[in-house]
Amino acid sequence: MSANSYEPQTIENKFYKIWEDRKYFEVDGNKTIQEEGKNFSIMMPPPNVTGRLHIGHALTFTLQDIITRYKRMDGYKTLWQPGTDHAGIATQNVVEKQLLAEGTTKEEIGREAFLERAWAWKEESAGIMTEQLRKMGVSPAWERERFTMDEGLQKSVKEAFVHLYNEGLIVRGNYMVNWCTHDGALSDIEVEHEDHNGKFYYMRYPFADGSGHVEVATTRPETYFGDTAVMVHPEDERYKNLIGKKIRLPLLKREVTIIADEHVDMDFGTGVVKVTPAHDQNDYEVGKRHDLEFITVFDEKGILNDYAGEFKGLERLEARDIIVKRLEEEGFMVKIEDHKHQVGHCYRCKNIVEPYISKQWFVRKEVADKSIEKTNAGEAQFFPPHWINSYNSWMGELRDWCISRQLWWGHQIPVFYCDDCEHEFASQEEHPESCPKCASKNLTQDPDVLDTWFSSALWPFSTLGWGNGDTEMDKLFQSDDMKDFYPNTLLITGFDILFFWVARMMMMGEHFNGQLPFNHIYLHALVRDEKGEKMSKSKGNVIDPLDMINKYSADILRFTLAISAAQGRDIRMSTEKLEQNRNFTNKLYNATKYLQMNAETFPDMKKFCMQSDLGKYMASRLNFATKEVRANLEEYKFNDAALVMYKFLWNEFCDWGIELSKADKGSIIELGAIFKEAMKLLHPFMPFITEYLYHELSGTTLEDGGSIMIMSYPTKTKKRKEEAKFEIIMDAIVSIRRAKVLVDLANQKIEKAFVKIDGISNKDKKIMLPFITRLAKVENLEFTDIKIENSVSDIADLCETFIPTDSIDLSSIIAKLTKQDEKLQKEIGKLNGMLSNERFVANAPEDVLKKNHIALADAKIKQEKVLEQLSSLKA
RNA sequence: GCUCGCAUAACUCAGUUGGUAGAGUAUUACCUCGACAAGGUAAGAGUCACUGGUUCAAGUCCAGUUGUGAGCACCA
C-alpha cells in the first residue's frame, strides 16, 4: 500500500466475484456464525426485467443491502430474495416497437410467435439489470433468483387465481373501467390525472316540440351521440318545470328526456347536464339509477361508430373539432370558453384514458378486509409511521381491482370457456382436457393476461415456494422456507408504489397465509438532483448510478445515499456530497497507511486485552459508536447510523486517536485492532473498502482468507473510565492551542505552558503529560494549582491554561495590536465626529445614521478587546 | 376539497421518552510538523417561519396562521 489514495475499481470487481463464487450471499453463507432461531428475510422489489439501473434503484438496493449485511453479520439466517418482474405493458410495448421497425405487427405474426419474440427479448436483456445491481455491491441470494413468469411462479399465480375464483372473489363483469385506446383496461391507480387546458362548450339542446331549448355545458362535445338523458337538479327553480320534457339531440333524430338528479351542481355551468352513461363515470351511476340506455359511441380503438352518424370512422379526439365546427355551422354552439380541468392519462403511454364499459375480470375489494384490520391492529409497522394514514385512506375507498389486461405478454388468465355448453371454469392445468360439465374437448382460454401487479402481489410468499408445486424445489426454494421466512421481516421500497404493490401484497399475503406478509415496512423517499428537482430524461438532469460508481466507487455512492437517507425526506444528490464521502474513504485509506508504518499486522480485537490508556479509551469510544449504530439500524435510521461512523472514524479515531498515538507508540497496535473492528461496523455501508483495509491490516488477503462480510458484527460493551481522563487531555490541548492563536503562535512550538486542572492525581498527571505536550506542541508543560501572572490565558470547560509572556518574543504581537488599536481609534474618532455633528444627524438618511451607530459600537467593542490583550501582554 | 409532509447557520441538511442548538460545504486567520492539502489547527456565524397555549423548562408537545411540496378525490 503505497499510493496516496485508494483505487476502488479493480478491487470492487475482484472482491464481488469472490464473494459470489463462495456463496456468501446465500441463506447459509454465514453458517459459521448463525445463531439458532434468528431468521431474517427481505424480498427485493423485483425491477423490470428489461429495465436499466437508475438512481432510485441505487437507493432502495443500498438500504436493503445494508440491513441484509448487518443481519447476516449479526448471526441471522438471512434471505434476501432477488428477482425481476415481467412488466407487462412496458415489455410488450418494446417488443411491439421492434416489430413495427421490421414492418410487421403482433397481429400479423400471431400470439405464439409474438410470445417467442418477447421471451427472446427478455433473455437478451435480463442479465443487464442484474449485472448492474452487482456493480452496487449488493448481496442477495443470487442462486435463488426468480422471474415473475418462471415456471414455479406461473404455477403460484394460477393457484392464487383459481382459489380466488372458486371463492367468488374474482369475478367477471361488464363495468365501467379506465380504458386506454392503446393499452386497454387499466386499474384505477394506473390512471394519472393531469391539469389540462381544455374548453367548455355551451351547446343548445332544442326541445323536441320546437318550443325552445336549454343550454348544456360540456368539456367533451364528441360524446353527445351517446347522451340518453339531460338532467337538472330537482330543486332548481329555473328548470323545475322542464323535468320530463323531451329534447331532440342536435343533428340527430334521437330524443332524450330531461330528468332530475341531485348529482347536478346548480351553481356550475348552466345547471343543465348532458348524461352519457357509457362514457362518463358519474353518468354511468346516474344511468343505473334512472335505468337509462347505455350507448357506446366509439370502439376499443376510439373510432366513432354508427351512433355518431356522419362522423362515423373518425378518431374520438380528432373528431372533436370537426364536430364542433359542424355544430357551430348549424347554430347549436352557443359559446366556447377556456376551461382548466383534470384529465386522466395512461401511466404508460400518456394517452387520454376513457371511461369505457367493458367486460373485464375483477378482484373483489372484500379480499382486503382482514389485511386492513390486521394492519390497524399493529400487526405490521410502517417506517415512517405516518404512511399508515395514506394506506388506510386508500384502503378505505378501495374499489374492485380490474386485473385483466388486453395484452399477450403476461400470465394468461386461467379461465376456460366451453365452446359447446358455454360453461366457464378456472383451472390450474395448462391445457385442461375437457369441459367438466359436458366433457366437450372444444375449450377456449380467456385471451387476456393478468395485471402485472397480480403476480407481484404474491412475491413475498410465491418466492418461498407457495403454489410452486415441486418445480425446482431445493434449488430455488426449500421446503421450510415458509416456516423460516414468512412473514418477511422487512420490506424496503419507495413510497410511490404503496398502493400499486404494497397494499396488494398485504391483501394477498393475509388472504392466503392468514398473516400479513411483513413485520416492518420501510418506505423511502425520492432521489432528486442537486437543485431539488425530480430527475427525468427529458430534463436531462438524471444522475446515472453507474457513472457515479465508475467515477467514485460503489462504496462512495452507497455511503452518500445512506448518510442522506433521513426517514421520509427526499434526497438531494450532488457531486459535492459524493466528494465529501470520497474524502472520507481517502481518510480511512490514509489512517491505514499510518498504522502500517508502525506495525506489520494487527490482531483482532476479541483476541487480546487493551493495555494502554489510549487503547482503552478508543475501545470505549468504539463501543459507544457500536451501540449507536446498532440502535439506529434497528430503527432504520440509515443516515444516523452512517453519521455515527463518519464522526467516530474521522473526528475521533483519526483526529484524536491517531494524533494521540504519536505520543504513545505502544498503543498503535491496539488502535489497529480497534480500526479493524470499526471496519466490520462500517462493512454493511461500504463493503469493498472495509474488506480491503481489514485484510491490509491483518496481513491477509481475501483470496487466501475469510471475508469480513461473514464475521460477527461488533457488539457493544461498557463505557470505560478512561473516557473522563481523555476528555481532560483533549480539553487541555485545545485550550493551549487557542491561547497560542491569541499570541500569534498558532501551530508553532512554544517553550512553556501551564495547565490548571482541579482534582486530579499525580498518577493522572503523569499519564496526561506526554499527550498534552506532544499535541499542544509545548517544550515544557507544567501543572499548576494557581493562576500564572504575566501570561495569556484560556479558560476551557475542564481546565485553564497559561502561556507565560516572558518566554516569548512579544514585540511583533504588541506592534500588531498597537497598530490595530490606532486604526480603530481613528475609525472611532471619525464616526464620533460625524455623529456629534448636528447637521449630519439632521440631514443624513436614517439607515445611514443607524449604520454608523452600529459601526461605532462594533469598533468600540473591538478596541476594548485589543486593549485588554495589550495590557495583559505588557504587564 | 380531504389527507400527509416540510419551514433550523450564507448554502445543503441532521436533531423523539421536552433539559444549554449540530454536521458538511462556504467564510476568516494560521499551518506543507513524516497517514492524509481530497489534509490539519483555531475562530466567527442561528428570534429553530409566525401567533398563542401546556410545562419549572418547547426546535421538540397542542391549537391556529403563512409559505411550500406530495398524495387522494373532484363540477358535466
PDB file of N, CA, C and O (backbone and C1' of nucleotides) in Angstrom, chain A residues 265 268 282 342 386 569 572 580 582-583 586-587 590 594 597 650 659 662 734 737-738 747 777, chain B residues 4 6-7 12-14 24-25 30-31 33 35-36 38-43 71-72 74-76:
ATOM      1  N   ASP A 265     -74.770  20.009  -9.877  1.00  0.00           N
ATOM      2  CA  ASP A 265     -74.379  21.180  -9.100  1.00  0.00           C
ATOM      3  C   ASP A 265     -75.022  22.393  -9.781  1.00  0.00           C
ATOM      4  O   ASP A 265     -74.670  22.767 -10.886  1.00  0.00           O
ATOM      5  N   PHE A 268     -72.830  25.323 -11.101  1.00  0.00           N
ATOM      6  CA  PHE A 268     -71.758  25.106 -12.057  1.00  0.00           C
ATOM      7  C   PHE A 268     -72.334  25.046 -13.473  1.00  0.00           C
ATOM      8  O   PHE A 268     -73.401  24.482 -13.707  1.00  0.00           O
ATOM      9  N   ASN A 282     -69.610   9.352 -13.647  1.00  0.00           N
ATOM     10  CA  ASN A 282     -70.789   9.814 -12.910  1.00  0.00           C
ATOM     11  C   ASN A 282     -72.080   9.505 -13.642  1.00  0.00           C
ATOM     12  O   ASN A 282     -73.060   9.079 -13.045  1.00  0.00           O
ATOM     13  N   GLN A 342     -59.058  18.491 -14.949  1.00  0.00           N
ATOM     14  CA  GLN A 342     -58.150  17.362 -14.859  1.00  0.00           C
ATOM     15  C   GLN A 342     -58.570  16.272 -15.817  1.00  0.00           C
ATOM     16  O   GLN A 342     -59.748  15.949 -15.920  1.00  0.00           O
ATOM     17  N   HIS A 386     -46.248   7.608   9.607  1.00  0.00           N
ATOM     18  CA  HIS A 386     -47.409   8.327   9.067  1.00  0.00           C
ATOM     19  C   HIS A 386     -47.959   7.691   7.792  1.00  0.00           C
ATOM     20  O   HIS A 386     -49.073   8.009   7.373  1.00  0.00           O
ATOM     21  N   ARG A 569     -37.637  11.890   4.038  1.00  0.00           N
ATOM     22  CA  ARG A 569     -37.162  13.109   3.370  1.00  0.00           C
ATOM     23  C   ARG A 569     -36.563  12.759   2.022  1.00  0.00           C
ATOM     24  O   ARG A 569     -35.833  11.788   1.894  1.00  0.00           O
ATOM     25  N   ARG A 572     -31.306  14.967  -1.903  1.00  0.00           N
ATOM     26  CA  ARG A 572     -30.708  15.734  -2.979  1.00  0.00           C
ATOM     27  C   ARG A 572     -29.311  15.175  -3.236  1.00  0.00           C
ATOM     28  O   ARG A 572     -28.443  15.225  -2.383  1.00  0.00           O
ATOM     29  N   GLN A 580     -17.455  14.674  -0.732  1.00  0.00           N
ATOM     30  CA  GLN A 580     -17.258  14.664   0.722  1.00  0.00           C
ATOM     31  C   GLN A 580     -16.993  13.241   1.208  1.00  0.00           C
ATOM     32  O   GLN A 580     -16.109  13.005   2.034  1.00  0.00           O
ATOM     33  N   ARG A 582     -15.992  10.725  -0.719  1.00  0.00           N
ATOM     34  CA  ARG A 582     -14.731  10.249  -1.291  1.00  0.00           C
ATOM     35  C   ARG A 582     -13.593  10.659  -0.355  1.00  0.00           C
ATOM     36  O   ARG A 582     -12.679   9.885  -0.074  1.00  0.00           O
ATOM     37  N   ASN A 583     -13.668  11.864   0.150  1.00  0.00           N
ATOM     38  CA  ASN A 583     -12.654  12.313   1.097  1.00  0.00           C
ATOM     39  C   ASN A 583     -12.621  11.428   2.331  1.00  0.00           C
ATOM     40  O   ASN A 583     -11.558  11.173   2.898  1.00  0.00           O
ATOM     41  N   ASN A 586     -10.819   8.302   1.540  1.00  0.00           N
ATOM     42  CA  ASN A 586      -9.395   8.616   1.470  1.00  0.00           C
ATOM     43  C   ASN A 586      -8.793   8.711   2.868  1.00  0.00           C
ATOM     44  O   ASN A 586      -7.666   8.265   3.122  1.00  0.00           O
ATOM     45  N   LYS A 587      -9.587   9.255   3.770  1.00  0.00           N
ATOM     46  CA  LYS A 587      -9.137   9.370   5.156  1.00  0.00           C
ATOM     47  C   LYS A 587      -8.901   7.976   5.741  1.00  0.00           C
ATOM     48  O   LYS A 587      -7.894   7.730   6.418  1.00  0.00           O
ATOM     49  N   ASN A 590      -5.743   6.484   4.391  1.00  0.00           N
ATOM     50  CA  ASN A 590      -4.522   7.058   4.951  1.00  0.00           C
ATOM     51  C   ASN A 590      -4.323   6.703   6.413  1.00  0.00           C
ATOM     52  O   ASN A 590      -3.185   6.596   6.878  1.00  0.00           O
ATOM     53  N   TYR A 594      -0.961   4.971   7.980  1.00  0.00           N
ATOM     54  CA  TYR A 594      -0.268   5.382   9.208  1.00  0.00           C
ATOM     55  C   TYR A 594      -0.039   4.182  10.125  1.00  0.00           C
ATOM     56  O   TYR A 594       1.066   3.958  10.631  1.00  0.00           O
ATOM     57  N   MET A 597       2.712   1.974   9.056  1.00  0.00           N
ATOM     58  CA  MET A 597       4.074   2.494   9.235  1.00  0.00           C
ATOM     59  C   MET A 597       4.676   2.004  10.539  1.00  0.00           C
ATOM     60  O   MET A 597       5.883   2.006  10.724  1.00  0.00           O
ATOM     61  N   TRP A 650     -13.587   9.594  11.691  1.00  0.00           N
ATOM     62  CA  TRP A 650     -12.833  10.790  11.320  1.00  0.00           C
ATOM     63  C   TRP A 650     -12.524  11.654  12.560  1.00  0.00           C
ATOM     64  O   TRP A 650     -11.367  11.901  12.892  1.00  0.00           O
ATOM     65  N   GLU A 659      -3.573  10.944  16.382  1.00  0.00           N
ATOM     66  CA  GLU A 659      -2.691  12.030  16.838  1.00  0.00           C
ATOM     67  C   GLU A 659      -2.135  11.721  18.226  1.00  0.00           C
ATOM     68  O   GLU A 659      -0.937  11.902  18.487  1.00  0.00           O
ATOM     69  N   LYS A 662       0.757   9.261  18.577  1.00  0.00           N
ATOM     70  CA  LYS A 662       2.109   9.724  18.271  1.00  0.00           C
ATOM     71  C   LYS A 662       2.894   9.996  19.548  1.00  0.00           C
ATOM     72  O   LYS A 662       4.116  10.087  19.532  1.00  0.00           O
ATOM     73  N   VAL A 734      -6.768  21.603  23.351  1.00  0.00           N
ATOM     74  CA  VAL A 734      -7.494  22.630  22.597  1.00  0.00           C
ATOM     75  C   VAL A 734      -7.301  23.995  23.253  1.00  0.00           C
ATOM     76  O   VAL A 734      -7.121  25.004  22.577  1.00  0.00           O
ATOM     77  N   ARG A 737      -3.920  25.382  22.431  1.00  0.00           N
ATOM     78  CA  ARG A 737      -3.904  25.802  21.021  1.00  0.00           C
ATOM     79  C   ARG A 737      -4.604  27.146  20.839  1.00  0.00           C
ATOM     80  O   ARG A 737      -4.157  28.009  20.095  1.00  0.00           O
ATOM     81  N   ARG A 738      -5.702  27.321  21.558  1.00  0.00           N
ATOM     82  CA  ARG A 738      -6.446  28.587  21.464  1.00  0.00           C
ATOM     83  C   ARG A 738      -5.620  29.733  22.009  1.00  0.00           C
ATOM     84  O   ARG A 738      -5.563  30.805  21.423  1.00  0.00           O
ATOM     85  N   ASN A 747       0.049  26.841  15.918  1.00  0.00           N
ATOM     86  CA  ASN A 747       0.769  25.788  15.205  1.00  0.00           C
ATOM     87  C   ASN A 747       2.277  25.812  15.387  1.00  0.00           C
ATOM     88  O   ASN A 747       2.977  25.085  14.726  1.00  0.00           O
ATOM     89  N   LYS A 777       2.095  20.939  21.338  1.00  0.00           N
ATOM     90  CA  LYS A 777       3.424  21.419  20.924  1.00  0.00           C
ATOM     91  C   LYS A 777       4.011  22.394  21.940  1.00  0.00           C
ATOM     92  O   LYS A 777       4.183  23.589  21.664  1.00  0.00           O
TER      93      LYS A 777
ATOM     94  P     C B   4     -53.758  14.076   8.497  1.00  0.00           P
ATOM     95  O5'   C B   4     -52.342  13.850   7.808  1.00  0.00           O
ATOM     96  C5'   C B   4     -51.828  12.532   7.679  1.00  0.00           C
ATOM     97  C4'   C B   4     -50.611  12.563   6.798  1.00  0.00           C
ATOM     98  C3'   C B   4     -49.512  13.512   7.233  1.00  0.00           C
ATOM     99  O3'   C B   4     -48.772  12.986   8.311  1.00  0.00           O
ATOM    100  C1'   C B   4     -49.832  13.697   4.907  1.00  0.00           C
ATOM    101  P     C B   6     -42.438  16.706   9.028  1.00  0.00           P
ATOM    102  O5'   C B   6     -41.736  17.859   8.173  1.00  0.00           O
ATOM    103  C5'   C B   6     -40.677  17.543   7.276  1.00  0.00           C
ATOM    104  C4'   C B   6     -40.449  18.708   6.345  1.00  0.00           C
ATOM    105  C3'   C B   6     -40.217  20.050   7.025  1.00  0.00           C
ATOM    106  O3'   C B   6     -38.882  20.174   7.455  1.00  0.00           O
ATOM    107  C1'   C B   6     -41.748  20.323   5.254  1.00  0.00           C
ATOM    108  P     A B   7     -38.568  21.184   8.693  1.00  0.00           P
ATOM    109  O5'   A B   7     -38.730  22.615   8.004  1.00  0.00           O
ATOM    110  C5'   A B   7     -37.744  23.067   7.071  1.00  0.00           C
ATOM    111  C4'   A B   7     -38.035  24.506   6.703  1.00  0.00           C
ATOM    112  C3'   A B   7     -37.803  25.489   7.854  1.00  0.00           C
ATOM    113  O3'   A B   7     -37.115  26.657   7.404  1.00  0.00           O
ATOM    114  C1'   A B   7     -40.049  25.622   7.090  1.00  0.00           C
ATOM    115  P     U B  12     -30.484  25.772   0.184  1.00  0.00           P
ATOM    116  O5'   U B  12     -29.763  24.385   0.466  1.00  0.00           O
ATOM    117  C5'   U B  12     -29.332  23.562  -0.625  1.00  0.00           C
ATOM    118  C4'   U B  12     -28.783  22.266  -0.078  1.00  0.00           C
ATOM    119  C3'   U B  12     -29.693  21.544   0.910  1.00  0.00           C
ATOM    120  O3'   U B  12     -30.691  20.796   0.240  1.00  0.00           O
ATOM    121  C1'   U B  12     -27.494  21.592   1.767  1.00  0.00           C
ATOM    122  P     C B  13     -32.042  20.482   0.984  1.00  0.00           P
ATOM    123  O5'   C B  13     -31.586  20.320   2.497  1.00  0.00           O
ATOM    124  C5'   C B  13     -32.181  19.369   3.305  1.00  0.00           C
ATOM    125  C4'   C B  13     -31.113  18.693   4.132  1.00  0.00           C
ATOM    126  C3'   C B  13     -31.579  18.227   5.501  1.00  0.00           C
ATOM    127  O3'   C B  13     -32.247  16.981   5.364  1.00  0.00           O
ATOM    128  C1'   C B  13     -29.483  19.290   5.713  1.00  0.00           C
ATOM    129  P     A B  14     -33.259  16.562   6.467  1.00  0.00           P
ATOM    130  O5'   A B  14     -32.265  15.858   7.470  1.00  0.00           O
ATOM    131  C5'   A B  14     -32.158  16.301   8.768  1.00  0.00           C
ATOM    132  C4'   A B  14     -31.104  15.526   9.476  1.00  0.00           C
ATOM    133  C3'   A B  14     -31.450  15.234  10.922  1.00  0.00           C
ATOM    134  O3'   A B  14     -32.124  13.999  11.031  1.00  0.00           O
ATOM    135  C1'   A B  14     -29.409  16.350  10.846  1.00  0.00           C
ATOM    136  P     G B  24     -17.980  19.006  10.123  1.00  0.00           P
ATOM    137  O5'   G B  24     -18.448  18.918   8.615  1.00  0.00           O
ATOM    138  C5'   G B  24     -18.277  17.722   7.858  1.00  0.00           C
ATOM    139  C4'   G B  24     -18.897  17.920   6.498  1.00  0.00           C
ATOM    140  C3'   G B  24     -18.418  19.153   5.746  1.00  0.00           C
ATOM    141  O3'   G B  24     -17.201  18.904   5.068  1.00  0.00           O
ATOM    142  C1'   G B  24     -20.773  19.065   5.690  1.00  0.00           C
ATOM    143  P     U B  25     -16.181  20.078   4.831  1.00  0.00           P
ATOM    144  O5'   U B  25     -16.964  21.016   3.807  1.00  0.00           O
ATOM    145  C5'   U B  25     -17.202  20.584   2.466  1.00  0.00           C
ATOM    146  C4'   U B  25     -18.108  21.578   1.766  1.00  0.00           C
ATOM    147  C3'   U B  25     -17.594  23.009   1.732  1.00  0.00           C
ATOM    148  O3'   U B  25     -16.648  23.201   0.687  1.00  0.00           O
ATOM    149  C1'   U B  25     -19.878  22.993   2.362  1.00  0.00           C
ATOM    150  P     C B  30      -3.005  34.752   7.754  1.00  0.00           P
ATOM    151  O5'   C B  30      -2.461  33.445   8.496  1.00  0.00           O
ATOM    152  C5'   C B  30      -1.687  33.580   9.671  1.00  0.00           C
ATOM    153  C4'   C B  30      -1.613  32.256  10.379  1.00  0.00           C
ATOM    154  C3'   C B  30      -0.896  31.138   9.643  1.00  0.00           C
ATOM    155  O3'   C B  30       0.526  31.297   9.677  1.00  0.00           O
ATOM    156  C1'   C B  30      -2.847  30.283  10.634  1.00  0.00           C
ATOM    157  P     C B  31       1.388  30.683   8.473  1.00  0.00           P
ATOM    158  O5'   C B  31       1.274  29.110   8.723  1.00  0.00           O
ATOM    159  C5'   C B  31       1.896  28.533   9.861  1.00  0.00           C
ATOM    160  C4'   C B  31       1.599  27.069   9.899  1.00  0.00           C
ATOM    161  C3'   C B  31       2.174  26.256   8.751  1.00  0.00           C
ATOM    162  O3'   C B  31       3.525  25.931   9.008  1.00  0.00           O
ATOM    163  C1'   C B  31      -0.058  25.572   9.194  1.00  0.00           C
ATOM    164  P     C B  33       6.917  21.011   7.079  1.00  0.00           P
ATOM    165  O5'   C B  33       6.632  20.235   8.445  1.00  0.00           O
ATOM    166  C5'   C B  33       7.670  20.158   9.408  1.00  0.00           C
ATOM    167  C4'   C B  33       7.134  19.380  10.556  1.00  0.00           C
ATOM    168  C3'   C B  33       6.515  18.038  10.210  1.00  0.00           C
ATOM    169  O3'   C B  33       7.500  17.048  10.130  1.00  0.00           O
ATOM    170  C1'   C B  33       5.270  19.148  11.894  1.00  0.00           C
ATOM    171  P     A B  35       2.892  10.955   9.933  1.00  0.00           P
ATOM    172  O5'   A B  35       1.992  10.466   8.724  1.00  0.00           O
ATOM    173  C5'   A B  35       2.452   9.448   7.865  1.00  0.00           C
ATOM    174  C4'   A B  35       1.289   9.044   6.999  1.00  0.00           C
ATOM    175  C3'   A B  35       0.609  10.227   6.295  1.00  0.00           C
ATOM    176  O3'   A B  35       1.238  10.475   5.055  1.00  0.00           O
ATOM    177  C1'   A B  35      -1.014   8.924   7.423  1.00  0.00           C
ATOM    178  P     C B  36       1.286  11.948   4.434  1.00  0.00           P
ATOM    179  O5'   C B  36      -0.228  12.245   4.080  1.00  0.00           O
ATOM    180  C5'   C B  36      -0.842  11.589   2.968  1.00  0.00           C
ATOM    181  C4'   C B  36      -2.328  11.848   3.017  1.00  0.00           C
ATOM    182  C3'   C B  36      -2.738  13.315   2.946  1.00  0.00           C
ATOM    183  O3'   C B  36      -2.816  13.764   1.605  1.00  0.00           O
ATOM    184  C1'   C B  36      -3.926  12.219   4.686  1.00  0.00           C
ATOM    185  P     A B  38      -5.960  18.159  -2.650  1.00  0.00           P
ATOM    186  O5'   A B  38      -7.223  17.482  -1.945  1.00  0.00           O
ATOM    187  C5'   A B  38      -8.513  18.164  -1.846  1.00  0.00           C
ATOM    188  C4'   A B  38      -9.370  17.356  -0.886  1.00  0.00           C
ATOM    189  C3'   A B  38      -8.510  16.828   0.235  1.00  0.00           C
ATOM    190  O3'   A B  38      -8.770  17.318   1.534  1.00  0.00           O
ATOM    191  C1'   A B  38      -9.316  15.017  -1.166  1.00  0.00           C
ATOM    192  P     G B  39      -9.918  17.154   2.422  1.00  0.00           P
ATOM    193  O5'   G B  39      -9.242  16.810   3.817  1.00  0.00           O
ATOM    194  C5'   G B  39      -8.422  15.654   3.945  1.00  0.00           C
ATOM    195  C4'   G B  39      -7.129  15.956   4.679  1.00  0.00           C
ATOM    196  C3'   G B  39      -7.213  16.843   5.902  1.00  0.00           C
ATOM    197  O3'   G B  39      -7.778  16.177   7.002  1.00  0.00           O
ATOM    198  C1'   G B  39      -5.335  17.460   4.655  1.00  0.00           C
ATOM    199  P     G B  40      -8.605  16.975   8.062  1.00  0.00           P
ATOM    200  O5'   G B  40      -7.455  17.709   8.867  1.00  0.00           O
ATOM    201  C5'   G B  40      -6.508  16.943   9.591  1.00  0.00           C
ATOM    202  C4'   G B  40      -5.524  17.867  10.236  1.00  0.00           C
ATOM    203  C3'   G B  40      -6.106  18.929  11.141  1.00  0.00           C
ATOM    204  O3'   G B  40      -6.431  18.413  12.415  1.00  0.00           O
ATOM    205  C1'   G B  40      -4.514  19.906   9.737  1.00  0.00           C
ATOM    206  P     U B  41      -7.594  19.025  13.244  1.00  0.00           P
ATOM    207  O5'   U B  41      -6.981  20.394  13.721  1.00  0.00           O
ATOM    208  C5'   U B  41      -5.889  20.406  14.624  1.00  0.00           C
ATOM    209  C4'   U B  41      -5.523  21.825  14.942  1.00  0.00           C
ATOM    210  C3'   U B  41      -6.672  22.702  15.394  1.00  0.00           C
ATOM    211  O3'   U B  41      -6.979  22.506  16.760  1.00  0.00           O
ATOM    212  C1'   U B  41      -5.406  23.862  13.785  1.00  0.00           C
ATOM    213  P     A B  42      -8.453  22.549  17.236  1.00  0.00           P
ATOM    214  O5'   A B  42      -8.797  24.099  17.153  1.00  0.00           O
ATOM    215  C5'   A B  42      -8.302  24.977  18.137  1.00  0.00           C
ATOM    216  C4'   A B  42      -8.400  26.397  17.668  1.00  0.00           C
ATOM    217  C3'   A B  42      -9.804  26.952  17.460  1.00  0.00           C
ATOM    218  O3'   A B  42     -10.442  27.257  18.683  1.00  0.00           O
ATOM    219  C1'   A B  42      -8.432  27.614  15.685  1.00  0.00           C
ATOM    220  P     A B  43     -12.012  27.232  18.778  1.00  0.00           P
ATOM    221  O5'   A B  43     -12.395  28.536  17.936  1.00  0.00           O
ATOM    222  C5'   A B  43     -12.037  29.820  18.425  1.00  0.00           C
ATOM    223  C4'   A B  43     -12.329  30.858  17.389  1.00  0.00           C
ATOM    224  C3'   A B  43     -13.786  31.048  17.024  1.00  0.00           C
ATOM    225  O3'   A B  43     -14.448  31.837  17.990  1.00  0.00           O
ATOM    226  C1'   A B  43     -12.486  31.015  15.063  1.00  0.00           C
ATOM    227  P     G B  71     -47.795  13.500  -6.459  1.00  0.00           P
ATOM    228  O5'   G B  71     -48.795  12.737  -5.490  1.00  0.00           O
ATOM    229  C5'   G B  71     -48.494  11.413  -5.056  1.00  0.00           C
ATOM    230  C4'   G B  71     -49.496  10.980  -4.035  1.00  0.00           C
ATOM    231  C3'   G B  71     -50.939  10.932  -4.513  1.00  0.00           C
ATOM    232  O3'   G B  71     -51.217   9.753  -5.228  1.00  0.00           O
ATOM    233  C1'   G B  71     -50.849  12.023  -2.429  1.00  0.00           C
ATOM    234  P     C B  72     -52.313   9.778  -6.371  1.00  0.00           P
ATOM    235  O5'   C B  72     -53.668   9.918  -5.553  1.00  0.00           O
ATOM    236  C5'   C B  72     -54.120   8.851  -4.721  1.00  0.00           C
ATOM    237  C4'   C B  72     -55.329   9.287  -3.936  1.00  0.00           C
ATOM    238  C3'   C B  72     -56.514   9.762  -4.762  1.00  0.00           C
ATOM    239  O3'   C B  72     -57.261   8.692  -5.297  1.00  0.00           O
ATOM    240  C1'   C B  72     -56.160  11.269  -2.984  1.00  0.00           C
ATOM    241  P     C B  74     -62.963  10.529  -8.431  1.00  0.00           P
ATOM    242  O5'   C B  74     -63.868  11.716  -8.961  1.00  0.00           O
ATOM    243  C5'   C B  74     -63.300  12.952  -9.340  1.00  0.00           C
ATOM    244  C4'   C B  74     -63.961  14.033  -8.549  1.00  0.00           C
ATOM    245  C3'   C B  74     -64.536  15.153  -9.411  1.00  0.00           C
ATOM    246  O3'   C B  74     -65.851  14.816  -9.842  1.00  0.00           O
ATOM    247  C1'   C B  74     -63.172  16.102  -7.758  1.00  0.00           C
ATOM    248  P     C B  75     -66.045  14.573 -11.425  1.00  0.00           P
ATOM    249  O5'   C B  75     -66.574  15.978 -11.868  1.00  0.00           O
ATOM    250  C5'   C B  75     -67.432  16.663 -11.035  1.00  0.00           C
ATOM    251  C4'   C B  75     -67.919  17.828 -11.781  1.00  0.00           C
ATOM    252  C3'   C B  75     -66.871  18.594 -12.602  1.00  0.00           C
ATOM    253  O3'   C B  75     -66.621  18.016 -13.874  1.00  0.00           O
ATOM    254  C1'   C B  75     -68.112  20.101 -11.296  1.00  0.00           C
ATOM    255  P     A B  76     -65.476  18.558 -14.868  1.00  0.00           P
ATOM    256  O5'   A B  76     -66.097  18.527 -16.313  1.00  0.00           O
ATOM    257  C5'   A B  76     -67.458  18.863 -16.482  1.00  0.00           C
ATOM    258  C4'   A B  76     -68.203  17.605 -16.756  1.00  0.00           C
ATOM    259  C3'   A B  76     -68.750  17.624 -18.171  1.00  0.00           C
ATOM    260  O3'   A B  76     -68.385  16.401 -18.800  1.00  0.00           O
ATOM    261  C1'   A B  76     -70.522  17.735 -16.512  1.00  0.00           C
TER     262        A B  76
END
